[in-house]
Short mmCIF file of C-alpha atoms and ligand atoms in Angstrom, two decimals:
data_model
loop_
_atom_site.label_atom_id
_atom_site.label_comp_id
_atom_site.label_asym_id
_atom_site.label_seq_id
_atom_site.Cartn_x
_atom_site.Cartn_y
_atom_site.Cartn_z
CA PHE A 523 -31.47 252.41 197.85
CA GLN A 524 -34.16 250.01 196.60
CA THR A 525 -32.89 249.71 193.03
CA ILE A 526 -29.34 250.28 191.84
CA GLY A 527 -27.82 250.17 188.36
CA VAL A 528 -24.46 248.55 187.72
CA MET A 529 -22.90 248.93 184.31
CA GLY A 530 -19.79 248.11 182.36
CA ALA A 531 -18.90 248.76 178.74
CA MET A 532 -17.90 245.25 177.67
CA ALA A 533 -19.32 241.80 178.43
CA GLU A 534 -16.00 240.97 180.13
CA GLU A 535 -16.51 243.86 182.57
CA ILE A 536 -19.86 242.64 183.93
CA ALA A 537 -19.34 238.86 183.61
CA PRO A 538 -17.68 238.48 187.03
CA ILE A 539 -20.70 240.15 188.69
CA LEU A 540 -23.28 238.20 186.70
CA LYS A 541 -21.50 234.99 187.71
CA LYS A 542 -22.33 235.72 191.38
CA PHE A 543 -26.05 235.59 190.57
CA PRO A 544 -26.81 232.21 188.98
CA THR A 545 -30.55 232.88 189.17
CA HIS A 546 -31.58 236.03 187.37
CA THR A 547 -33.96 237.28 184.71
CA SER A 548 -33.12 239.49 181.74
CA GLU A 549 -34.78 241.65 179.12
CA ASN A 550 -33.65 243.37 175.93
CA ILE A 551 -34.18 247.08 175.37
CA GLY A 552 -32.52 249.25 172.75
CA ASN A 553 -30.12 246.54 171.63
CA ASN A 554 -28.79 245.91 175.16
CA THR A 555 -29.57 243.17 177.69
CA TYR A 556 -30.54 244.22 181.22
CA TYR A 557 -30.08 241.60 183.95
CA HIS A 558 -32.27 241.74 187.05
CA LEU A 559 -30.43 240.57 190.15
CA GLN A 560 -31.44 240.37 193.81
CA LEU A 561 -29.07 240.87 196.73
CA GLU A 562 -31.05 240.45 199.94
CA GLY A 563 -33.51 243.37 199.74
CA LEU A 564 -31.66 245.22 196.99
CA ASN A 565 -32.74 245.15 193.33
CA ILE A 566 -29.79 245.40 190.95
CA VAL A 567 -30.08 246.06 187.22
CA LEU A 568 -26.86 245.07 185.47
CA ALA A 569 -25.90 245.79 181.86
CA TYR A 570 -22.98 246.39 179.56
CA SER A 571 -23.40 249.23 177.12
CA LYS A 572 -20.90 248.39 174.39
CA ILE A 573 -17.85 250.60 173.99
CA GLY A 574 -17.98 254.40 173.76
CA LYS A 575 -19.81 257.51 174.93
CA VAL A 576 -22.96 257.10 172.82
CA HIS A 577 -23.61 253.56 174.01
CA ALA A 578 -22.85 254.44 177.62
CA ALA A 579 -25.33 257.35 177.44
CA THR A 580 -28.07 255.10 176.01
CA THR A 581 -27.55 252.48 178.70
CA ALA A 582 -27.35 254.97 181.56
CA SER A 583 -30.51 256.73 180.30
CA THR A 584 -32.36 253.40 180.02
CA LEU A 585 -31.28 252.38 183.52
CA ILE A 586 -32.53 255.68 184.92
CA LEU A 587 -35.70 256.33 182.91
CA HIS A 588 -36.90 252.78 182.27
CA HIS A 589 -35.52 250.77 185.19
CA LYS A 590 -35.76 253.67 187.67
CA VAL A 591 -32.38 252.99 189.27
CA GLN A 592 -31.70 255.37 192.16
CA ALA A 593 -27.90 255.23 191.81
CA LEU A 594 -25.44 254.00 189.24
CA ILE A 595 -22.07 252.28 189.71
CA PHE A 596 -19.72 251.71 186.78
CA SER A 597 -17.15 248.92 186.82
CA GLY A 598 -14.46 248.39 184.21
CA VAL A 599 -10.91 248.87 183.00
CA ALA A 600 -8.92 251.93 181.92
CA GLY A 601 -5.62 253.05 180.51
CA GLY A 602 -3.27 254.44 183.15
CA LEU A 603 -1.85 257.94 182.59
CA ALA A 604 -0.44 258.87 186.00
CA PRO A 605 3.04 257.49 186.74
CA ASN A 606 1.84 256.12 190.11
CA LEU A 607 -0.64 253.78 188.39
CA ALA A 608 0.41 250.26 187.40
CA ILE A 609 -1.53 247.54 185.62
CA ASN A 610 -4.28 246.10 187.89
CA ASP A 611 -4.35 249.17 190.19
CA LEU A 612 -7.88 250.21 191.12
CA LEU A 613 -9.02 253.82 190.78
CA LEU A 614 -12.09 255.66 192.02
CA ALA A 615 -13.06 258.68 189.88
CA THR A 616 -13.28 262.01 191.69
CA LYS A 617 -14.46 263.83 188.57
CA LEU A 618 -14.66 263.04 184.87
CA CYS A 619 -14.49 264.96 181.59
CA GLN A 620 -15.18 264.41 177.89
CA ALA A 621 -11.60 264.80 176.72
CA ASP A 622 -12.40 264.75 172.99
CA ILE A 623 -14.89 267.63 173.03
CA ASP A 624 -13.16 270.45 171.15
CA LEU A 625 -14.94 273.81 170.75
CA THR A 626 -11.67 275.69 171.12
CA SER A 627 -12.45 277.39 167.76
CA PHE A 628 -15.03 279.39 169.74
CA ASN A 629 -12.61 280.12 172.57
CA HIS A 630 -14.08 277.49 174.86
CA PRO A 631 -11.67 275.45 176.96
CA LEU A 632 -10.99 271.91 175.73
CA GLY A 633 -13.77 269.61 176.96
CA PHE A 634 -16.31 272.41 177.49
CA ILE A 635 -19.83 272.43 176.04
CA PRO A 636 -22.03 275.54 176.53
CA GLU A 637 -24.69 275.02 179.24
CA SER A 638 -22.61 272.10 180.54
CA SER A 639 -19.15 271.98 182.14
CA VAL A 640 -15.73 270.45 181.56
CA PHE A 641 -16.02 268.15 184.59
CA VAL A 642 -18.80 266.17 186.22
CA GLU A 643 -18.24 265.15 189.84
CA SER A 644 -19.04 261.69 191.13
CA ASP A 645 -21.22 261.31 194.25
CA PRO A 646 -19.39 262.03 197.54
CA GLN A 647 -21.48 259.48 199.49
CA LEU A 648 -20.90 256.63 197.04
CA ASN A 649 -17.22 257.57 196.95
CA ALA A 650 -17.09 257.52 200.76
CA LEU A 651 -18.70 254.07 200.69
CA ALA A 652 -16.09 252.88 198.17
CA LYS A 653 -13.29 254.17 200.37
CA SER A 654 -14.68 252.50 203.49
CA VAL A 655 -15.10 249.20 201.63
CA ALA A 656 -11.48 249.46 200.46
CA GLN A 657 -10.34 250.15 204.00
CA ASN A 658 -12.32 247.21 205.41
CA LEU A 659 -10.93 244.85 202.78
CA ASN A 660 -7.47 246.34 203.20
CA LEU A 661 -7.35 247.04 199.45
CA PRO A 662 -5.40 249.94 197.98
CA LEU A 663 -7.85 252.24 196.21
CA LYS A 664 -6.47 255.26 194.39
CA GLU A 665 -8.46 258.35 193.48
CA GLY A 666 -8.16 260.56 190.45
CA ILE A 667 -9.62 262.34 187.47
CA ILE A 668 -10.91 260.33 184.51
CA ALA A 669 -10.56 261.51 180.91
CA THR A 670 -13.24 259.90 178.73
CA CYS A 671 -12.85 259.89 174.95
CA ASP A 672 -14.04 257.88 171.96
CA GLN A 673 -10.56 256.65 171.17
CA PHE A 674 -8.38 253.85 172.49
CA VAL A 675 -5.27 255.77 173.51
CA SER A 676 -1.95 254.14 172.72
CA ASP A 677 0.54 256.95 172.28
CA LEU A 678 2.58 259.17 174.54
CA LYS A 679 1.50 262.49 173.00
CA ARG A 680 -2.22 261.93 173.55
CA LYS A 681 -1.50 260.66 177.05
CA GLN A 682 0.35 263.86 177.85
CA THR A 683 -2.45 266.05 176.45
CA PHE A 684 -4.95 264.46 178.84
CA VAL A 685 -2.62 264.86 181.80
CA GLN A 686 -1.78 268.48 180.94
CA HIS A 687 -5.28 269.69 180.06
CA PHE A 688 -7.36 267.76 182.58
CA GLY A 689 -4.96 266.42 185.22
CA ALA A 690 -6.32 262.98 184.34
CA SER A 691 -5.05 259.82 186.04
CA VAL A 692 -6.65 257.36 183.61
CA VAL A 693 -8.34 257.35 180.21
CA GLU A 694 -11.37 255.28 179.24
CA MET A 695 -14.33 255.52 176.88
CA GLU A 696 -17.56 255.74 178.94
CA GLY A 697 -17.23 257.24 182.43
CA ALA A 698 -17.96 260.92 181.75
CA SER A 699 -20.81 259.93 179.47
CA LEU A 700 -22.80 258.16 182.16
CA GLY A 701 -21.63 260.83 184.60
CA PHE A 702 -23.24 263.66 182.65
CA VAL A 703 -26.40 261.59 182.11
CA CYS A 704 -26.62 260.95 185.86
CA ARG A 705 -26.07 264.63 186.64
CA ASP A 706 -28.84 265.64 184.22
CA PHE A 707 -31.26 263.29 185.99
CA ASN A 708 -29.99 263.92 189.53
CA ILE A 709 -28.84 260.32 190.05
CA PRO A 710 -25.79 259.72 192.25
CA PHE A 711 -23.03 257.73 190.53
CA CYS A 712 -19.49 256.49 190.99
CA VAL A 713 -16.94 254.99 188.60
CA LEU A 714 -14.42 252.27 189.46
CA ARG A 715 -11.70 251.37 186.97
CA SER A 716 -8.83 248.93 187.14
CA VAL A 717 -5.80 249.64 184.96
CA SER A 718 -5.50 247.24 182.00
CA ASP A 719 -2.69 249.09 180.17
CA THR A 720 -0.80 252.34 180.38
CA ALA A 721 -2.13 253.94 177.16
CA ASP A 722 1.27 253.78 175.46
CA GLY A 723 2.73 251.84 172.52
CA THR A 724 2.16 248.45 174.20
CA ALA A 725 -1.42 249.31 175.25
CA PRO A 726 -3.25 247.18 172.66
CA ALA A 727 -1.27 244.04 173.62
CA ASP A 728 -1.51 244.85 177.35
CA PHE A 729 -5.25 245.44 177.07
CA ASP A 730 -5.75 242.02 175.47
CA ALA A 731 -3.51 240.38 178.06
CA PHE A 732 -4.96 242.04 181.17
CA LEU A 733 -8.62 242.78 180.31
CA HIS A 734 -10.03 239.76 182.17
CA GLN A 735 -7.81 240.13 185.20
CA SER A 736 -8.35 243.86 185.68
CA ALA A 737 -12.08 243.64 184.91
CA GLN A 738 -12.30 241.01 187.65
CA ILE A 739 -10.51 243.27 190.15
CA SER A 740 -12.95 246.11 189.55
CA ALA A 741 -16.01 243.82 189.49
CA ASP A 742 -15.02 242.09 192.74
CA PHE A 743 -14.73 245.49 194.35
CA VAL A 744 -18.10 246.68 193.07
CA TYR A 745 -19.67 243.42 194.27
CA ALA A 746 -18.29 244.14 197.76
CA MET A 747 -19.75 247.66 197.53
CA LEU A 748 -23.19 246.22 196.72
CA TRP A 749 -23.12 244.24 199.99
CA ALA A 750 -22.22 247.43 201.85
CA LEU A 751 -25.04 249.56 200.36
N1 ADE B 1095 -9.67 251.41 178.29
C1 ADE B 1095 -8.65 250.63 178.68
N2 ADE B 1095 -7.49 251.08 178.17
C2 ADE B 1095 -7.78 252.16 177.42
C3 ADE B 1095 -7.02 253.05 176.62
N3 ADE B 1095 -5.70 252.91 176.51
N4 ADE B 1095 -7.66 254.06 175.97
C4 ADE B 1095 -8.99 254.19 176.07
N5 ADE B 1095 -9.77 253.38 176.82
C5 ADE B 1095 -9.18 252.37 177.48
#
């Protein structure tokens, strides 16, 4: 790749990457700041979208259509749903869905939109790169399905719905959004998420306590991936 997009949802999620590039330029488009970074011959455009599916779609579209990124990597935190996921564990998305899309009144499965699909699959080559980077660094990297929805999940019932309907391992608020944008424009993407909470009753407090630490874990990993591109 010549130019690659890296995005997070919150300032905290991209800050550890931005810190690695003390010299950079930036520009504002559509109420977001895009940072231009150089890593040897690679151009990187880094941005955080703000929280949620709408903002993630705007940022992903701007990265693709305006900045002409040829691939997109997302770095951030997520709520753990699967029992094998603990706070700070790192997960690579195999496929992602919009868990709050509900056209079941018209007999569509939960998460399904006509002319689209329940799931969008991340890029096998970027995923293979992530797995080889993890192996080289001797870092445990889990894989699983991501449920994306415009809600911060902090109760057991909603957790269970996402596991039952989608087989999701984590829940977050942007992944499927940029995934579907990338699929529409034929841009390979992958999503890395470190667990900041387990989407239960203590999730809001855990999120506040672990946001920086888990964002750093994901960002450090994505930074290592950039060197391996
Ligand atoms: N991101 C991090 N934790 C989350 C949660 N519990 N629900 C939605 N998005 C999240």
